Amino acid sequence: GENVEQHPSTLSVQEGDSAVIKCTYSDSASNYFPWYKQELGKRPQLIIDIRSNVGEKKDQRIAVTLNKTAKHFSLHITETQPEDSAVYFCAASITFGNEKLTFGTGTRLTIIP
Amino acid sequence: GAVVSQHPSWVICKSGTSVKIECRSLDFQATTMFWYRQFPKQSLMLMATSNEGSKATYEQGVEKDKFLINHASLTLSTLTVTSAHPEDSSFYICSARERGTSGNKAGELFFGEGSRLTVL
């Protein structure tokens, strides 16, 4: 089955600086890669996703890059703000067949004011 | 966006009792729902895939007789934790995929609010 690894497990950045979180996946058939933000005790919220037919996607301060050959993808947050503090999870799935999401281990991001 | 609702949001029960958690898709039909378990400061671990009108598919290591899943309609799936024990205390989250999605919507999942179970 799919295995998703995520690094770092914790990340602290100064407000206004950029944050980068990286994930690798094992199943070359995976073609859908969402990123979720989860605040304590709440549901995961989809913040951005990318499909295997593109290499990069951007939405305001958030961007995701995908390297299919190397089987890794990254989340980039620019101009970080205190409200960006949360746990971020990457995930991977195959959008045909059982389509189940496999999550990474999570990154606790802390923005230092 | 699509809304998934879970109930109850939190529950405390005595060891040995059973607890039922409901997951409803409020404004769309979901042929497939997924149940996840999340321990404190850990990732979401898939427990089972719930398919409407058929038996759930359980992940390796998840006891199907302990975690009963029923997906009787296109908008409701239930997870029953039978004979709960303190080690079953966790945050249980369901997610659902809208029926018939494809293309740029393929694979998108919508999560419920989660249910925090505490077994005394």
Tab-separated table of C-alpha atoms in Angstrom:
chain	number	residue	atom	x	y	z
A	1	GLY	CA	0.000	0.000	0.000
A	2	GLU	CA	0.855	3.667	-0.123
A	3	ASN	CA	3.298	5.116	2.428
A	4	VAL	CA	3.595	8.871	2.905
A	5	GLU	CA	6.441	10.422	4.857
A	6	GLN	CA	6.415	14.032	5.994
A	7	HIS	CA	9.149	16.352	7.287
A	8	PRO	CA	9.743	18.187	9.491
A	9	SER	CA	7.529	17.111	12.358
A	10	THR	CA	7.752	20.566	13.920
A	11	LEU	CA	8.595	23.888	12.352
A	12	SER	CA	8.879	27.342	13.867
A	13	VAL	CA	9.261	30.405	11.682
A	14	GLN	CA	9.248	34.116	12.300
A	15	GLU	CA	6.124	35.929	11.227
A	16	GLY	CA	6.533	37.118	7.666
A	17	ASP	CA	9.050	34.432	6.733
A	18	SER	CA	8.306	31.426	4.543
A	19	ALA	CA	7.596	27.872	5.648
A	20	VAL	CA	8.224	24.728	3.616
A	21	ILE	CA	6.941	21.251	4.402
A	22	LYS	CA	7.995	18.235	2.364
A	23	CYS	CA	6.405	14.859	1.717
A	24	THR	CA	7.390	11.744	-0.165
A	25	TYR	CA	5.148	8.944	-1.334
A	26	SER	CA	5.824	5.384	-2.365
A	27	ASP	CA	3.116	4.394	-4.842
A	28	SER	CA	3.867	5.716	-8.317
A	29	ALA	CA	0.183	5.244	-9.217
A	30	SER	CA	-0.878	7.989	-6.777
A	31	ASN	CA	-2.191	10.970	-8.682
A	32	TYR	CA	-3.916	13.239	-6.159
A	33	PHE	CA	-2.064	15.101	-3.409
A	34	PRO	CA	-4.042	17.306	-1.022
A	35	TRP	CA	-2.774	19.319	1.910
A	36	TYR	CA	-4.838	19.771	5.058
A	37	LYS	CA	-4.635	22.205	7.930
A	38	GLN	CA	-5.905	20.997	11.271
A	39	GLU	CA	-6.383	23.134	14.335
A	40	LEU	CA	-6.544	21.492	17.735
A	41	GLY	CA	-9.643	19.354	18.139
A	42	LYS	CA	-11.079	20.312	14.774
A	43	ARG	CA	-11.571	18.661	11.426
A	44	PRO	CA	-8.876	18.771	8.739
A	45	GLN	CA	-9.468	21.583	6.284
A	46	LEU	CA	-8.326	21.261	2.687
A	47	ILE	CA	-6.065	24.206	1.869
A	48	ILE	CA	-4.688	23.214	-1.510
A	49	ASP	CA	-4.332	20.152	-3.691
A	50	ILE	CA	-2.424	19.144	-6.787
A	51	ARG	CA	-2.915	16.449	-9.366
A	52	SER	CA	-0.228	14.522	-11.158
A	53	ASN	CA	-0.775	16.292	-14.461
A	54	VAL	CA	0.718	19.549	-13.140
A	55	GLY	CA	3.958	20.395	-11.394
A	56	GLU	CA	2.948	23.441	-9.411
A	57	LYS	CA	-0.156	25.161	-8.127
A	58	LYS	CA	-0.516	28.417	-6.271
A	59	ASP	CA	-3.304	30.048	-4.284
A	60	GLN	CA	-2.365	33.409	-2.824
A	61	ARG	CA	0.253	32.752	-0.110
A	62	ILE	CA	0.134	28.990	-0.509
A	63	ALA	CA	1.788	26.934	-3.213
A	64	VAL	CA	2.399	23.259	-3.777
A	65	THR	CA	4.986	21.647	-6.028
A	66	LEU	CA	5.051	18.075	-7.261
A	67	ASN	CA	7.945	16.032	-8.610
A	68	LYS	CA	6.484	12.807	-9.961
A	69	THR	CA	9.837	11.347	-10.904
A	70	ALA	CA	11.195	11.720	-7.404
A	71	LYS	CA	7.794	11.050	-5.829
A	72	HIS	CA	7.807	14.042	-3.584
A	73	PHE	CA	5.686	17.126	-3.129
A	74	SER	CA	6.025	20.219	-1.000
A	75	LEU	CA	3.881	22.898	0.593
A	76	HIS	CA	5.145	26.468	0.588
A	77	ILE	CA	3.588	29.189	2.715
A	78	THR	CA	4.897	32.706	2.174
A	79	GLU	CA	4.484	35.795	4.340
A	80	THR	CA	3.432	33.646	7.262
A	81	GLN	CA	0.942	34.993	9.778
A	82	PRO	CA	0.092	33.895	13.341
A	83	GLU	CA	-3.138	32.312	12.122
A	84	ASP	CA	-1.087	29.940	9.991
A	85	SER	CA	-0.068	28.160	13.199
A	86	ALA	CA	-1.610	24.672	13.063
A	87	VAL	CA	-0.789	21.092	12.167
A	88	TYR	CA	-0.445	20.450	8.452
A	89	PHE	CA	-0.922	17.047	6.848
A	90	CYS	CA	-0.041	15.975	3.351
A	91	ALA	CA	-1.846	13.045	1.774
A	92	ALA	CA	-1.834	10.938	-1.355
A	93	SER	CA	-4.403	8.869	-3.159
A	94	ILE	CA	-5.264	7.278	-6.451
A	95	THR	CA	-8.398	8.789	-7.971
A	96	PHE	CA	-9.561	5.520	-9.386
A	97	GLY	CA	-10.041	2.249	-7.562
A	98	ASN	CA	-10.639	2.647	-3.812
A	99	GLU	CA	-9.458	6.292	-3.710
A	100	LYS	CA	-8.528	6.166	-0.036
A	101	LEU	CA	-6.289	8.917	1.285
A	102	THR	CA	-3.062	8.027	3.026
A	103	PHE	CA	-1.883	10.782	5.336
A	104	GLY	CA	1.594	11.901	6.259
A	105	THR	CA	2.612	12.118	9.891
A	106	GLY	CA	1.909	15.835	10.188
A	107	THR	CA	3.921	19.014	10.776
A	108	ARG	CA	3.220	21.293	13.685
A	109	LEU	CA	3.850	24.802	12.386
A	110	THR	CA	4.314	27.620	14.853
A	111	ILE	CA	4.527	31.212	13.684
A	112	ILE	CA	6.492	33.383	16.061
A	113	PRO	CA	5.094	36.935	16.253
B	1	GLY	CA	-18.695	23.426	-0.380
B	2	ALA	CA	-20.050	20.045	0.610
B	3	VAL	CA	-20.862	19.568	4.285
B	4	VAL	CA	-20.297	16.466	6.358
B	5	SER	CA	-21.726	16.344	9.841
B	6	GLN	CA	-20.755	14.001	12.645
B	7	HIS	CA	-22.636	13.265	15.829
B	8	PRO	CA	-21.949	13.235	18.672
B	9	SER	CA	-18.987	15.608	18.776
B	10	TRP	CA	-17.875	14.139	22.053
B	11	VAL	CA	-18.950	11.210	24.191
B	12	ILE	CA	-17.887	9.703	27.481
B	13	CYS	CA	-18.832	6.130	28.241
B	14	LYS	CA	-18.060	3.377	30.689
B	15	SER	CA	-15.795	0.515	29.783
B	16	GLY	CA	-17.715	-2.355	28.223
B	17	THR	CA	-20.473	-0.266	26.696
B	18	SER	CA	-21.047	0.415	23.008
B	19	VAL	CA	-21.018	3.800	21.330
B	20	LYS	CA	-22.468	4.760	17.957
B	21	ILE	CA	-21.130	7.648	15.897
B	22	GLU	CA	-23.045	9.004	12.920
B	23	CYS	CA	-21.622	10.584	9.792
B	24	ARG	CA	-23.974	12.393	7.451
B	25	SER	CA	-23.420	14.111	4.137
B	26	LEU	CA	-25.828	17.033	4.332
B	27	ASP	CA	-26.007	18.348	0.811
B	28	PHE	CA	-24.658	15.584	-1.376
B	29	GLN	CA	-24.830	11.861	-1.882
B	30	ALA	CA	-21.824	9.856	-0.811
B	31	THR	CA	-21.353	6.366	-2.152
B	32	THR	CA	-18.162	6.030	-0.150
B	33	MET	CA	-17.289	7.220	3.328
B	34	PHE	CA	-14.049	6.709	5.183
B	35	TRP	CA	-13.532	6.357	8.922
B	36	TYR	CA	-10.311	7.575	10.471
B	37	ARG	CA	-8.950	7.446	13.991
B	38	GLN	CA	-6.560	10.031	15.351
B	39	PHE	CA	-4.680	9.696	18.618
B	40	PRO	CA	-3.301	12.842	20.288
B	41	LYS	CA	-0.522	14.485	18.316
B	42	GLN	CA	-0.640	11.779	15.681
B	43	SER	CA	-1.799	11.476	12.105
B	44	LEU	CA	-5.129	10.250	10.793
B	45	MET	CA	-5.137	6.496	10.405
B	46	LEU	CA	-7.677	4.974	8.075
B	47	MET	CA	-9.796	2.356	9.806
B	48	ALA	CA	-12.214	1.348	7.101
B	49	THR	CA	-13.907	2.283	3.876
B	50	SER	CA	-17.676	2.312	4.043
B	51	ASN	CA	-19.581	1.585	0.848
B	52	GLU	CA	-23.292	2.205	0.540
B	53	GLY	CA	-25.228	-1.020	0.385
B	54	SER	CA	-22.282	-3.327	0.896
B	55	LYS	CA	-19.883	-4.468	3.584
B	56	ALA	CA	-17.172	-2.135	4.753
B	57	THR	CA	-13.552	-2.778	3.875
B	58	TYR	CA	-11.339	-2.731	6.945
B	59	GLU	CA	-7.673	-1.824	7.064
B	60	GLN	CA	-5.178	-4.333	8.347
B	61	GLY	CA	-5.194	-4.558	12.121
B	62	VAL	CA	-8.680	-3.085	12.584
B	63	GLU	CA	-11.130	-5.505	14.182
B	64	LYS	CA	-14.318	-5.545	12.150
B	65	ASP	CA	-16.300	-7.128	14.992
B	66	LYS	CA	-15.264	-4.350	17.344
B	67	PHE	CA	-15.773	-1.437	14.976
B	68	LEU	CA	-19.075	-2.068	13.250
B	69	ILE	CA	-19.746	0.062	10.210
B	70	ASN	CA	-23.083	0.456	8.521
B	71	HIS	CA	-23.675	2.532	5.393
B	72	ALA	CA	-27.381	2.083	4.847
B	73	SER	CA	-28.034	5.123	2.702
B	74	LEU	CA	-26.233	7.532	0.409
B	75	THR	CA	-26.083	10.148	3.159
B	76	LEU	CA	-25.431	8.200	6.353
B	77	SER	CA	-22.716	5.948	7.675
B	78	THR	CA	-22.414	4.836	11.286
B	79	LEU	CA	-19.490	3.536	13.293
B	80	THR	CA	-20.268	1.540	16.423
B	81	VAL	CA	-17.469	0.903	18.884
B	82	THR	CA	-18.556	-2.249	20.680
B	83	SER	CA	-17.456	-3.162	24.191
B	84	ALA	CA	-15.355	-0.032	24.382
B	85	HIS	CA	-12.203	0.016	26.488
B	86	PRO	CA	-9.978	2.906	27.571
B	87	GLU	CA	-7.533	2.190	24.749
B	88	ASP	CA	-10.341	2.942	22.293
B	89	SER	CA	-10.390	6.538	23.500
B	90	SER	CA	-9.560	8.620	20.470
B	91	PHE	CA	-10.766	11.205	17.968
B	92	TYR	CA	-12.818	9.502	15.272
B	93	ILE	CA	-13.297	11.393	11.994
B	94	CYS	CA	-15.335	10.450	8.985
B	95	SER	CA	-14.952	11.731	5.471
B	96	ALA	CA	-17.074	11.416	2.389
B	97	ARG	CA	-16.652	11.671	-1.328
B	98	GLU	CA	-19.437	13.046	-3.461
B	99	ARG	CA	-21.074	10.570	-5.773
B	100	GLY	CA	-20.136	10.891	-9.406
B	101	THR	CA	-17.210	13.282	-9.045
B	102	SER	CA	-14.518	13.167	-11.690
B	103	GLY	CA	-11.957	15.363	-13.376
B	104	ASN	CA	-10.853	18.238	-11.171
B	105	LYS	CA	-13.190	17.083	-8.423
B	106	ALA	CA	-12.009	13.488	-8.407
B	107	GLY	CA	-10.649	12.327	-5.094
B	108	GLU	CA	-11.795	15.323	-3.046
B	109	LEU	CA	-12.911	14.352	0.411
B	110	PHE	CA	-14.967	16.321	2.896
B	111	PHE	CA	-14.423	15.721	6.597
B	112	GLY	CA	-16.819	15.665	9.481
B	113	GLU	CA	-16.136	17.618	12.650
B	114	GLY	CA	-14.848	14.548	14.444
B	115	SER	CA	-16.094	12.719	17.515
B	116	ARG	CA	-13.977	12.550	20.629
B	117	LEU	CA	-14.541	9.315	22.509
B	118	THR	CA	-13.405	8.927	26.090
B	119	VAL	CA	-13.834	5.517	27.683
B	120	LEU	CA	-13.596	5.465	31.455
